[in-house]
Every structure is written in structure tokens, then in C-alpha cells.
């Protein structure tokens, strides 16, 4: 059986734009059998197995939803409509449009990997920057379908097209054994009710180390109602918007207040090497209570000061040990050694 792909393809008139919203032909956003693209494929594979499944599930739902059509000039109308539903495109009942890369963006966000807009020209760079994907360019993964896994993303080497793999290749069992899923670093994607994985375990460990009760199931790697309630409680305590989702602001707040040892135990970006340091390279630099200039100042330290490294936030700020607490310093004025 051939491997099945899903993608946004072309509008009802065979054009890139200008048609009516929604899928007028049943083929604007649809499935097809795997094929070797003339421009060559690059494979982007989510490290987390649950993320791969959600990417595939979202793409299949888009292909099945006749409210979703193709138009490059209105490519973000699906994204904007689906966002209110947590990017669950099966809930979209308004006629909207997308294109191939904009649809993949929706699928990736549905999987809990927060990512901004991209085109096929920069798609690999943008997705790899999230830390949630592995990239393959070898012939075994890009010129044949046997080693593909459901949820894989294929994009052309140059501007062209992108698709999501919806069924396993013939060698899927061997492929999973040869390339097992790797752990996802806490903070590399947004977590919410329904998320599972190693980063959920890391988050739960960190919250438990602060004394929060995760309920009867404890640290199980499953982001359920009890974990969501704890995240809301933590957000209220640290002044972050109470969404119940573990987003970038919540990650920054957690990393700012947790003990350095617990950060390491939780599996975040804390150093494996205990001797790692942050050296101040600016003339005199503010050490702040959080990863950004909007946070209050703890102290000012001079050029050349060495501090114990704790973690690095997604915006490049380094968490360091200052006396008995954790402070933050901009990566612009410091470096890790």
C-alpha cells in the first residue's frame, strides 16, 4: 500500500489565488499518494511521537473539512479562525483559505509546538529553530517512502511545496527502532491539557519541587486536569496570565523561581556540567528578576564577573545564581563558558 500524503494543493480554478473560500472541488486541500518531487524533498520529523501523531491528525482533519480551501493571498485565514479552537481544524465551520506552508504551520501549532509564519523557502530553518524537530536529507528518507513515519513533514529543497505524511512506510517498525524519539527540552513547545511527553514530566517535576500537588496520578507525563489546575495556580502566584497552558511566559517564570538543582533534575536547559559559568561581557550589567527588561533589578555587576549558570530562556537571557536566588542577565552582555 502506498504512503498517503496530505496538503493544501491548488484552488478550484487551478490557480494559486482568486477562488472562493472553502474547498469547492474536494481537492483544494486533500490527500494523495507519495511521490518524488522534482525539486527533491527534505524530511522534518518531530522528535516527540505524540507531536507527530497530532500533526498527522490535524492534516487529515483539514483534508476532510470542506470549509478549508486554497488561496495564497488569504493563506492565514485558516490560522486566524482555528486559533480560537486550539488549532483543531475539525471545529472550523466558516469558509476559510490556506496554502501548503500555512496549513503545515497550523498542524505544528496544533501539536503544541508554537511557531510563527513561514514559507517553503525558510520552513526547515524555522521548524529546526524550535528544537522540536530532526532533519533528514539522505536518499533513504527523501527519495523513497519506505522509511517515512506518520506525522513526518516533507518540504521541497527550494521554494515549492510541503506535505504531511499520513501513513507509515513499509519499514516503519525498523525506522522507529533505528531512530527512536528523543527527549524534548522543557520550554521548546507549548504544553496544554492533552499533551504528553518527556517535557511534561520535566514540568511536573519542577512544579512538584516547588510543593505543588499534582493529584493522584502525580508525575506521569500526562498533562491532565490536575496538572492544568496546578499550572493556573502557579501562573497566578507569579503574575503570568492564567491560561492553564505552559507557554513561553510560564516557562520563563518557572525557570526564574526554581532552585538551580531542581532545574537540572527537571531536565531543562540547566547545565549537565556543574562548573558551567556565565561571564559578564558588558561594562556594568543589570541582573533582573526575570528574563527581560520588564522585570525588576536585583543588582548591578561589573564587567568580568563570573556567575554560576542555571538555564537559558528562549529569548536568550541566562539564568544565574546571585547570592541565594536566581537572577537573569541578557545574553547580549554575557556569555556562557
Tab-separated table of C-alpha atoms in Angstrom, residues 68-266:
chain	number	residue	atom	x	y	z
A	68	UNK	CA	-10.970	24.842	4.155
A	69	UNK	CA	-9.845	25.840	0.666
A	70	UNK	CA	-6.691	27.067	-1.068
A	71	UNK	CA	-5.617	30.676	-1.692
A	72	UNK	CA	-2.116	32.073	-1.253
A	73	UNK	CA	-3.424	35.627	-0.841
A	74	UNK	CA	-5.691	34.594	2.063
A	75	UNK	CA	-3.333	31.956	3.464
A	76	UNK	CA	-3.690	32.998	7.110
A	77	UNK	CA	-7.489	32.975	7.314
A	78	UNK	CA	-7.494	29.328	8.442
A	79	UNK	CA	-4.816	30.029	11.059
A	80	UNK	CA	-6.750	33.004	12.426
A	81	UNK	CA	-10.026	31.070	12.580
A	82	UNK	CA	-8.573	27.843	14.002
A	83	UNK	CA	-6.563	29.597	16.716
A	84	UNK	CA	-9.675	30.040	18.889
A	85	UNK	CA	-10.144	26.255	18.850
A	86	UNK	CA	-6.574	25.427	19.825
A	87	UNK	CA	-5.900	24.866	16.100
A	88	UNK	CA	-8.373	21.959	15.992
A	89	UNK	CA	-9.379	22.440	12.362
A	90	UNK	CA	-12.224	19.945	12.658
A	91	UNK	CA	-14.096	22.680	14.583
A	92	UNK	CA	-13.791	25.258	11.798
A	93	UNK	CA	-17.252	25.856	10.277
A	94	UNK	CA	-16.531	29.133	8.474
A	95	UNK	CA	-15.244	29.050	4.893
A	96	UNK	CA	-11.550	29.923	5.026
A	97	UNK	CA	-8.381	29.615	2.965
A	98	UNK	CA	-4.810	28.442	3.426
A	99	UNK	CA	-1.825	27.339	1.364
A	100	UNK	CA	0.610	24.459	1.797
A	101	UNK	CA	3.046	26.022	4.269
A	102	UNK	CA	0.374	27.948	6.197
A	103	UNK	CA	-1.514	24.679	6.716
A	104	UNK	CA	1.602	22.913	7.987
A	105	UNK	CA	2.055	25.816	10.414
A	106	UNK	CA	-1.455	25.181	11.765
A	107	UNK	CA	-0.687	21.466	12.152
A	108	UNK	CA	2.544	22.168	14.035
A	109	UNK	CA	0.804	24.600	16.390
A	110	UNK	CA	-1.957	22.038	16.980
A	111	UNK	CA	0.801	19.652	18.094
A	112	UNK	CA	1.792	22.172	20.776
A	113	UNK	CA	4.909	23.437	19.006
A	114	UNK	CA	4.477	27.197	18.847
A	115	UNK	CA	5.813	28.556	15.581
A	116	UNK	CA	5.349	31.758	13.586
A	117	UNK	CA	4.637	32.218	9.910
A	118	UNK	CA	6.945	30.673	7.313
A	119	UNK	CA	7.105	29.794	3.626
A	120	UNK	CA	8.603	26.733	1.991
A	121	UNK	CA	11.792	28.732	1.414
A	122	UNK	CA	12.543	29.046	5.137
A	123	UNK	CA	10.373	26.284	6.590
A	124	UNK	CA	13.259	23.957	7.584
A	125	UNK	CA	15.117	26.792	9.316
A	126	UNK	CA	12.045	27.951	11.239
A	127	UNK	CA	10.980	24.481	12.364
A	128	UNK	CA	14.505	23.414	13.310
A	129	UNK	CA	14.848	26.569	15.425
A	130	UNK	CA	12.071	25.267	17.704
A	131	UNK	CA	14.325	22.410	18.832
A	132	UNK	CA	11.406	20.021	18.360
A	133	UNK	CA	12.415	18.500	15.004
A	134	UNK	CA	15.091	16.340	13.423
A	135	UNK	CA	16.087	16.985	9.814
A	136	UNK	CA	16.909	14.330	7.213
A	137	UNK	CA	18.328	14.946	3.758
A	138	UNK	CA	19.621	11.447	2.862
A	139	UNK	CA	18.205	9.440	-0.013
A	140	UNK	CA	16.673	6.750	2.231
A	141	UNK	CA	14.368	9.326	3.816
A	142	UNK	CA	13.893	11.769	0.972
A	143	UNK	CA	13.869	9.762	-2.267
A	144	UNK	CA	11.753	6.829	-1.155
A	145	UNK	CA	8.688	6.374	1.028
A	146	UNK	CA	9.541	3.155	2.865
A	147	UNK	CA	11.235	4.889	5.815
A	148	UNK	CA	8.588	7.559	6.368
A	149	UNK	CA	6.514	7.750	9.555
A	150	UNK	CA	3.016	9.117	10.044
A	151	UNK	CA	3.339	12.774	11.025
A	152	UNK	CA	6.578	13.409	9.124
A	153	UNK	CA	6.741	16.707	7.223
A	154	UNK	CA	8.229	16.868	3.724
A	155	UNK	CA	9.237	20.181	2.149
A	156	UNK	CA	10.959	20.833	-1.156
A	157	UNK	CA	14.642	21.777	-1.126
A	158	UNK	CA	13.815	25.064	-2.835
A	159	UNK	CA	10.591	27.087	-2.991
A	160	UNK	CA	7.791	24.760	-3.940
A	161	UNK	CA	5.576	22.578	-1.787
A	162	UNK	CA	5.187	20.950	1.619
A	163	UNK	CA	3.090	17.990	2.766
A	164	UNK	CA	2.410	15.888	5.855
A	165	UNK	CA	2.813	12.110	5.793
A	166	UNK	CA	-0.434	10.431	6.865
A	167	UNK	CA	0.557	6.761	6.887
A	168	UNK	CA	3.645	4.741	7.799
A	169	UNK	CA	6.095	3.474	5.225
A	170	UNK	CA	6.879	-0.224	4.818
A	171	UNK	CA	9.956	-0.012	7.065
A	172	UNK	CA	8.236	1.945	9.861
A	173	UNK	CA	8.992	-0.586	12.600
A	174	UNK	CA	12.687	-0.704	11.722
A	175	UNK	CA	12.739	3.073	11.284
A	176	UNK	CA	11.410	3.669	14.782
A	177	UNK	CA	13.991	1.298	16.210
A	178	UNK	CA	16.832	2.926	14.275
A	179	UNK	CA	15.711	6.477	15.070
A	180	UNK	CA	13.957	6.405	18.439
A	181	UNK	CA	12.127	9.510	19.608
A	182	UNK	CA	14.381	11.801	21.609
A	183	UNK	CA	13.507	13.735	24.724
A	184	UNK	CA	12.065	17.198	24.192
A	185	UNK	CA	13.590	20.019	26.195
A	186	UNK	CA	11.128	21.704	28.516
A	187	UNK	CA	10.226	25.095	27.053
A	188	UNK	CA	10.727	24.145	23.396
A	189	UNK	CA	6.969	23.881	22.817
A	190	UNK	CA	3.749	24.980	24.448
A	191	UNK	CA	2.104	22.370	26.683
A	192	UNK	CA	-1.594	22.147	27.408
A	193	UNK	CA	-4.270	19.741	28.575
A	194	UNK	CA	-3.804	16.598	26.476
A	195	UNK	CA	-0.058	16.984	25.940
A	196	UNK	CA	2.198	14.057	26.737
A	197	UNK	CA	5.942	13.538	26.691
A	198	UNK	CA	9.261	13.923	28.426
A	199	UNK	CA	8.895	17.688	28.670
A	200	UNK	CA	5.593	17.244	30.521
A	201	UNK	CA	7.454	15.033	33.008
A	202	UNK	CA	10.102	17.758	33.381
A	203	UNK	CA	7.457	20.414	34.006
A	204	UNK	CA	5.663	18.252	36.554
A	205	UNK	CA	8.908	17.521	38.376
A	206	UNK	CA	9.735	21.211	38.537
A	207	UNK	CA	6.299	22.157	39.877
A	208	UNK	CA	6.362	19.306	42.384
A	209	UNK	CA	9.745	20.508	43.633
A	210	UNK	CA	8.040	23.819	44.483
A	211	UNK	CA	5.476	21.992	46.611
A	212	UNK	CA	2.547	21.819	44.202
A	213	UNK	CA	0.238	18.782	44.488
A	214	UNK	CA	-0.250	17.193	41.068
A	215	UNK	CA	-3.099	14.976	42.225
A	216	UNK	CA	-3.461	11.194	42.440
A	217	UNK	CA	-1.519	10.466	39.249
A	218	UNK	CA	1.465	12.605	40.200
A	219	UNK	CA	4.367	12.865	37.765
A	220	UNK	CA	3.107	10.728	34.902
A	221	UNK	CA	3.984	12.716	31.764
A	222	UNK	CA	0.285	13.303	31.028
A	223	UNK	CA	-0.936	16.915	31.084
A	224	UNK	CA	-4.421	16.384	32.537
A	225	UNK	CA	-6.902	18.418	34.554
A	226	UNK	CA	-4.875	18.212	37.773
A	227	UNK	CA	-1.721	19.456	36.046
A	228	UNK	CA	-3.666	22.232	34.335
A	229	UNK	CA	-5.029	23.368	37.705
A	230	UNK	CA	-1.501	23.452	39.145
A	231	UNK	CA	-0.230	25.470	36.172
A	232	UNK	CA	-3.039	28.004	36.691
A	233	UNK	CA	-2.201	28.260	40.392
A	234	UNK	CA	1.471	28.792	39.603
A	235	UNK	CA	0.641	31.403	36.957
A	236	UNK	CA	-1.498	33.307	39.455
A	237	UNK	CA	1.309	33.258	42.007
A	238	UNK	CA	3.986	34.612	39.656
A	239	UNK	CA	1.780	37.122	37.845
A	240	UNK	CA	1.531	35.349	34.491
A	241	UNK	CA	-1.766	35.302	32.569
A	242	UNK	CA	-3.787	32.342	33.842
A	243	UNK	CA	-4.293	30.310	30.676
A	244	UNK	CA	-3.604	26.896	32.164
A	245	UNK	CA	-1.156	26.367	29.311
A	246	UNK	CA	2.586	26.056	29.800
A	247	UNK	CA	3.690	28.792	27.405
A	248	UNK	CA	6.874	30.841	26.997
A	249	UNK	CA	5.976	33.279	29.795
A	250	UNK	CA	5.193	30.453	32.206
A	251	UNK	CA	8.441	28.680	31.339
A	252	UNK	CA	10.426	31.850	31.971
A	253	UNK	CA	8.675	32.367	35.306
A	254	UNK	CA	9.235	28.774	36.425
A	255	UNK	CA	12.900	28.832	35.480
A	256	UNK	CA	13.297	32.132	37.317
A	257	UNK	CA	11.968	30.877	40.657
A	258	UNK	CA	13.070	27.253	40.805
A	259	UNK	CA	16.194	26.183	42.660
A	260	UNK	CA	19.148	25.545	40.293
A	261	UNK	CA	19.442	21.907	41.423
A	262	UNK	CA	15.765	21.313	40.741
A	263	UNK	CA	16.095	22.873	37.288
A	264	UNK	CA	18.790	20.343	36.486
A	265	UNK	CA	16.771	17.478	37.935
A	266	UNK	CA	13.756	18.557	35.907
